[in-house]
Coordinates of C-alpha atoms in Angstrom, one line a residue:
M1 CA 9.5 -18.8 -41.2
P2 CA 12.3 -17.7 -39.0
P3 CA 11.9 -18.4 -35.3
I4 CA 10.5 -15.7 -33.1
Q5 CA 13.2 -14.0 -31.2
A6 CA 12.6 -13.6 -27.5
P7 CA 12.6 -9.9 -26.5
M8 CA 15.7 -8.5 -25.0
Y9 CA 14.7 -6.9 -21.8
P10 CA 16.7 -4.0 -20.3
L11 CA 17.1 -5.9 -16.9
S12 CA 17.6 -9.5 -15.8
M13 CA 15.2 -10.9 -13.3
L14 CA 18.0 -10.9 -10.7
S15 CA 18.5 -7.2 -11.3
S16 CA 14.8 -6.6 -11.0
H17 CA 14.7 -8.4 -7.7
L18 CA 17.7 -6.4 -6.4
L19 CA 16.3 -3.1 -7.5
A20 CA 12.9 -3.8 -5.9
L21 CA 14.7 -4.6 -2.7
L22 CA 16.7 -1.4 -3.1
F23 CA 13.6 0.7 -3.4
G24 CA 11.9 -1.0 -0.4
S25 CA 15.0 -1.0 1.9
S26 CA 15.9 2.6 1.1
Y27 CA 12.3 3.7 1.8
V28 CA 12.3 1.9 5.2
G29 CA 16.0 2.6 5.9
S30 CA 15.5 6.4 5.6
L31 CA 13.5 6.2 8.8
Y32 CA 16.5 5.1 10.7
V33 CA 19.2 7.0 8.8
A34 CA 17.6 10.3 9.7
Q35 CA 18.4 10.9 13.3
N36 CA 15.3 12.9 14.1
A37 CA 13.2 10.2 12.5
R38 CA 14.3 7.5 14.9
L39 CA 12.0 6.4 17.7
R40 CA 13.0 6.8 21.3
F41 CA 11.6 4.6 23.9
S42 CA 11.0 5.1 27.6
T43 CA 10.9 2.6 30.5
R44 CA 7.9 4.4 31.9
T45 CA 4.4 3.1 31.2
P46 CA 2.3 6.1 30.5
D47 CA -1.4 5.8 29.6
T48 CA -2.5 5.6 26.0
Q49 CA -3.0 9.3 25.5
Q50 CA 0.3 10.3 27.1
R51 CA 2.2 7.6 25.1
R52 CA 0.7 8.8 21.8
Y53 CA 2.4 12.2 22.0
M54 CA 5.4 11.3 24.1
P55 CA 8.5 13.0 22.7
G56 CA 10.3 10.5 20.4
S57 CA 7.3 8.2 20.0
R58 CA 5.9 7.2 16.6
D59 CA 3.0 9.7 16.9
D60 CA 5.2 12.6 18.1
P61 CA 4.6 15.4 15.5
A62 CA 8.3 16.2 15.4
V63 CA 9.1 12.5 14.6
I64 CA 6.3 12.4 12.0
R65 CA 7.6 15.5 10.2
A66 CA 11.2 14.1 10.2
R67 CA 9.9 10.7 8.9
L68 CA 7.8 12.3 6.2
T69 CA 10.9 14.3 5.0
A70 CA 13.0 11.1 5.1
V71 CA 10.6 9.0 3.0
T72 CA 10.1 11.9 0.6
I73 CA 13.9 12.1 -0.1
A74 CA 14.0 8.3 -0.5
T75 CA 11.1 8.4 -2.9
L76 CA 12.8 11.1 -5.0
F77 CA 16.1 9.2 -4.9
N78 CA 14.4 6.0 -6.1
C79 CA 12.7 8.0 -8.8
A80 CA 16.1 9.3 -10.1
V81 CA 17.4 5.7 -10.2
L82 CA 14.4 4.5 -12.1
Y83 CA 14.5 7.5 -14.5
A84 CA 18.2 6.7 -15.2
L85 CA 17.4 3.1 -15.9
I86 CA 14.6 3.9 -18.3
T87 CA 16.5 6.6 -20.2
R88 CA 19.6 4.4 -20.6
S89 CA 17.6 1.4 -21.8
T90 CA 17.2 0.5 -25.4
A91 CA 13.6 1.7 -25.2
P92 CA 13.4 5.1 -23.6
S93 CA 9.7 5.2 -24.3
F94 CA 7.2 2.3 -24.4
D95 CA 5.4 1.7 -27.6
S96 CA 7.1 4.9 -28.9
S97 CA 4.6 7.2 -27.1
A98 CA 4.5 6.4 -23.4
S99 CA 6.3 8.9 -21.1
I100 CA 8.0 8.6 -17.7
L101 CA 4.8 9.8 -16.1
A102 CA 2.8 7.1 -17.9
I103 CA 5.2 4.5 -16.7
L104 CA 4.7 5.7 -13.2
G105 CA 0.9 5.6 -13.5
V106 CA 0.4 9.3 -13.3
R107 CA -2.9 9.3 -15.1
W108 CA -6.6 9.1 -14.3
P109 CA -8.1 5.6 -14.5
R110 CA -10.5 4.8 -17.3
S111 CA -13.4 4.2 -14.9
I112 CA -14.1 5.3 -11.4
L113 CA -15.3 1.8 -10.7
S114 CA -11.7 0.6 -10.3
C115 CA -11.5 2.9 -7.3
L116 CA -14.6 1.2 -5.7
Q117 CA -13.1 -2.3 -5.7
T118 CA -11.9 -2.1 -2.1
P119 CA -15.0 -0.5 -0.7
V120 CA -17.0 -3.4 -2.2
L121 CA -14.7 -5.9 -0.4
F122 CA -15.3 -4.0 2.9
L123 CA -19.0 -4.2 2.6
G124 CA -19.2 -6.1 5.8
P125 CA -17.1 -3.6 7.9
L126 CA -19.1 -0.8 6.4
Y127 CA -22.3 -2.5 7.6
G128 CA -20.8 -2.8 11.0
S129 CA -20.1 0.9 11.0
Y130 CA -23.7 1.5 9.9
L131 CA -24.9 -0.5 12.9
A132 CA -22.6 1.5 15.2
G133 CA -23.9 4.7 13.7
T134 CA -20.5 6.0 12.7
L135 CA -20.9 6.5 9.0
P136 CA -21.1 10.0 7.6
G137 CA -24.5 11.6 8.4
Q138 CA -25.2 9.2 11.3
S139 CA -25.6 10.1 14.9
Q140 CA -22.2 8.9 16.1
Y141 CA -20.3 10.6 13.2
S142 CA -18.5 13.8 13.9
L143 CA -17.3 16.1 11.1
Q144 CA -14.8 17.7 13.5
H145 CA -13.4 14.5 14.9
D146 CA -13.9 11.9 12.1
F147 CA -13.0 14.0 9.1
L148 CA -11.3 17.3 9.9
G149 CA -9.4 15.7 12.8
M150 CA -8.4 12.8 10.6
F151 CA -6.9 14.9 7.8
T152 CA -5.7 18.0 9.6
T153 CA -3.3 16.5 12.1
W154 CA 0.2 15.2 11.6
V155 CA -0.9 11.6 12.5
G156 CA -3.8 11.8 10.0
F157 CA -1.6 13.4 7.3
R158 CA 0.9 10.5 7.7
N159 CA -1.7 7.7 7.8
Y160 CA -4.2 9.0 5.1
V161 CA -2.2 11.2 2.8
W162 CA 1.5 11.2 2.5
G163 CA 2.1 7.6 3.7
P164 CA -0.3 6.0 1.2
L165 CA 0.9 8.3 -1.6
T166 CA 4.7 7.6 -1.2
E167 CA 4.2 3.9 -0.5
E168 CA 2.2 3.4 -3.6
I169 CA 4.6 5.3 -5.7
V170 CA 7.6 3.3 -4.4
F171 CA 6.1 -0.2 -3.9
R172 CA 3.7 -0.2 -6.8
A173 CA 5.0 2.2 -9.6
Y174 CA 8.7 1.8 -9.1
V175 CA 8.8 -1.9 -8.1
L176 CA 6.4 -3.0 -10.8
A177 CA 8.2 -0.9 -13.4
V178 CA 11.6 -2.7 -12.8
Y179 CA 9.8 -6.1 -12.9
A180 CA 8.3 -5.1 -16.2
M181 CA 11.8 -4.1 -17.4
G182 CA 13.0 -7.6 -16.4
G183 CA 10.2 -9.2 -18.5
A184 CA 8.4 -10.7 -15.5
A185 CA 5.0 -12.2 -16.3
R186 CA 2.0 -10.6 -14.8
W187 CA 1.5 -13.3 -12.2
K188 CA 5.1 -12.9 -11.1
M189 CA 4.7 -9.2 -10.7
I190 CA 1.6 -9.7 -8.6
A191 CA 3.4 -12.3 -6.5
F192 CA 6.9 -10.6 -6.1
A193 CA 6.0 -6.9 -5.6
P194 CA 3.7 -7.5 -2.6
L195 CA 6.5 -9.5 -0.9
V196 CA 8.7 -6.4 -0.9
F197 CA 5.8 -4.4 0.5
G198 CA 5.1 -7.0 3.2
L199 CA 8.7 -7.2 4.2
A200 CA 8.9 -3.4 4.5
H201 CA 6.6 -3.7 7.5
V202 CA 8.8 -6.2 9.5
H203 CA 10.7 -3.3 11.1
H204 CA 7.6 -2.5 13.1
A205 CA 8.5 -5.5 15.3
W206 CA 11.4 -3.5 16.8
G207 CA 9.1 -0.6 17.8
T208 CA 6.5 -3.0 19.3
Y209 CA 9.1 -4.9 21.3
N210 CA 10.5 -1.8 22.8
R211 CA 7.1 -0.2 23.4
L212 CA 5.9 -3.2 25.3
G213 CA 8.9 -3.3 27.7
R214 CA 11.5 -5.6 26.0
T215 CA 10.3 -8.7 27.9
K216 CA 9.8 -12.2 26.6
D217 CA 6.1 -11.5 26.4
A218 CA 6.8 -8.3 24.5
L219 CA 9.0 -10.3 22.1
R220 CA 6.3 -12.9 21.6
R221 CA 3.6 -10.3 21.0
A222 CA 5.9 -8.3 18.6
A223 CA 6.6 -11.5 16.6
L224 CA 2.9 -12.4 16.4
S225 CA 1.7 -9.0 15.4
T226 CA 4.5 -8.6 12.8
V227 CA 3.7 -12.0 11.2
F228 CA 0.0 -11.0 11.0
Q229 CA 0.8 -7.5 9.7
T230 CA 3.3 -8.8 7.1
A231 CA 0.7 -11.4 5.8
Y232 CA -2.0 -8.7 5.7
T233 CA 0.1 -6.1 3.9
T234 CA 1.4 -8.8 1.5
L235 CA -2.2 -9.7 0.5
F236 CA -3.1 -6.0 0.3
G237 CA -0.1 -5.4 -1.9
A238 CA -1.2 -8.2 -4.2
H239 CA -4.6 -6.5 -4.6
T240 CA -3.1 -3.0 -5.3
S241 CA -0.5 -4.4 -7.6
Y242 CA -3.3 -6.0 -9.6
L243 CA -5.2 -2.7 -9.7
F244 CA -2.1 -0.9 -10.9
L245 CA -1.3 -3.5 -13.6
R246 CA -4.9 -3.5 -14.8
T247 CA -5.4 0.2 -14.9
S248 CA -1.9 1.6 -15.4
S249 CA -2.9 4.2 -12.9
L250 CA -1.8 5.0 -9.4
I251 CA -5.2 6.4 -8.4
P252 CA -7.0 3.1 -7.7
P253 CA -4.1 1.8 -5.5
I254 CA -3.8 5.0 -3.6
T255 CA -7.6 5.3 -3.0
A256 CA -7.6 1.6 -1.9
H257 CA -4.7 2.3 0.5
V258 CA -6.3 5.4 2.0
F259 CA -9.6 3.5 2.4
C260 CA -8.0 0.5 4.1
N261 CA -6.1 2.8 6.5
I262 CA -9.4 4.5 7.4
M263 CA -11.3 1.3 7.9
G264 CA -8.6 -0.7 9.7
I265 CA -8.6 -4.5 10.1
P266 CA -12.1 -6.0 9.7
Q267 CA -13.5 -6.8 13.2
I268 CA -16.3 -9.3 12.4
Q269 CA -16.1 -11.0 15.8
S270 CA -16.3 -7.8 17.7
E271 CA -19.2 -6.6 15.6
M272 CA -21.1 -9.9 16.2
R273 CA -20.5 -9.5 20.0
Q274 CA -21.7 -5.9 19.9
F275 CA -24.8 -6.6 17.8
P276 CA -25.8 -10.2 18.5
A277 CA -29.3 -9.8 17.1
Q278 CA -27.7 -9.0 13.7
K279 CA -25.1 -11.8 13.8
R280 CA -26.4 -13.7 10.7
T281 CA -26.9 -10.5 8.8
I282 CA -23.4 -9.4 9.5
I283 CA -22.0 -12.7 8.3
A284 CA -24.2 -12.6 5.2
V285 CA -23.0 -9.0 4.3
Y286 CA -19.4 -10.0 4.8
I287 CA -19.9 -13.0 2.4
T288 CA -21.8 -10.8 0.0
G289 CA -18.9 -8.3 -0.1
I290 CA -16.4 -10.9 -0.9
A291 CA -18.6 -12.4 -3.6
L292 CA -19.2 -9.0 -5.2
F293 CA -15.6 -8.2 -5.0
S294 CA -14.7 -11.4 -6.9
Y295 CA -17.4 -10.8 -9.4
T296 CA -16.5 -7.2 -10.2
L297 CA -12.7 -7.6 -10.0
V298 CA -12.2 -8.1 -13.8
P299 CA -14.9 -5.9 -15.4
W300 CA -14.5 -2.9 -13.1
T301 CA -10.7 -2.8 -13.7
E302 CA -10.9 -3.4 -17.5
T303 CA -8.6 -0.9 -19.2
P304 CA -8.2 -1.5 -23.0
G305 CA -4.6 -0.7 -24.0
S306 CA -3.3 -0.7 -20.5
L307 CA 0.4 -0.1 -20.5
Y308 CA 1.1 -2.8 -18.0
W309 CA -1.6 -5.4 -18.7
R310 CA -0.2 -6.4 -22.1
A311 CA 2.0 -9.3 -22.9
P312 CA 5.4 -8.6 -21.2
D313 CA 7.2 -8.1 -24.5
A314 CA 4.9 -5.3 -25.5
F315 CA 6.9 -3.0 -23.2
W316 CA 10.0 -3.4 -25.2
R317 CA 8.7 -4.3 -28.6
A318 CA 9.8 -0.9 -29.9
A319 CA 13.3 -1.5 -28.8
M320 CA 13.4 -4.9 -30.5
Q321 CA 12.2 -3.3 -33.8
A322 CA 14.8 -0.6 -33.5
S323 CA 17.6 -3.1 -33.0

């Protein structure tokens, strides 16, 4: 019996790494290349509401529009690069039937349960919101402020619509596609792709440092917040990468991204201080959420025939047969 020949992947692992960095750096770099998208800082110390809409600030509608335009162009540019790589490879289609859209995860997931993975993990924060009465239908929930105000402003559109959409396209679909083209094992894709996503948030340190006054204390706070944000986004990126690989769909990662942006960082200590009588229950619900998340992670994301959750050589088996 002749030895089994290793599949010849279109890219080397080094090329996959470099392309992943290109996708990430071009996305972030577009915010600084476009002049109107750059932040401007003032030496004044306005209050929170004034700072939010100060001309040139991160939440200035003009800056948001410029930044959304910049990342859209970067996303389209990276799509063109990926399209050229795929069409010039020895396997222009995966398993002789997959299209470019399928490679990018433009499809509905097999089960809606894959979109509920993140809400299960956030069972504790959701319980905290319930105690505060801020869930939909409760006394402290406002349709005008908490829903319409969230999705009909430029800040809301950036945070909950266009930001999650373009980031998941670039940092999940594009990055994982080039790693698959390099023959990376699944665990490597789940490990490497989130690093690119985490590093893409390091640039926030510059804005934090300037916003806090460019002092030594500002530098320390910027460094600490950036380390935490990078670690958090890297872990989140690992989760959404897993969702994408398991389902071969961008819908679960996008819904997870939107949901996390809405919920924010879990505040268990703040919730226990606010509701001391429910302290043990809050801890129990947090633990229950983590346990249920772990228990449902595999069955809820099960997708028979997933384009990405196969052995790595399945991507390019057609090319090997053709050659």
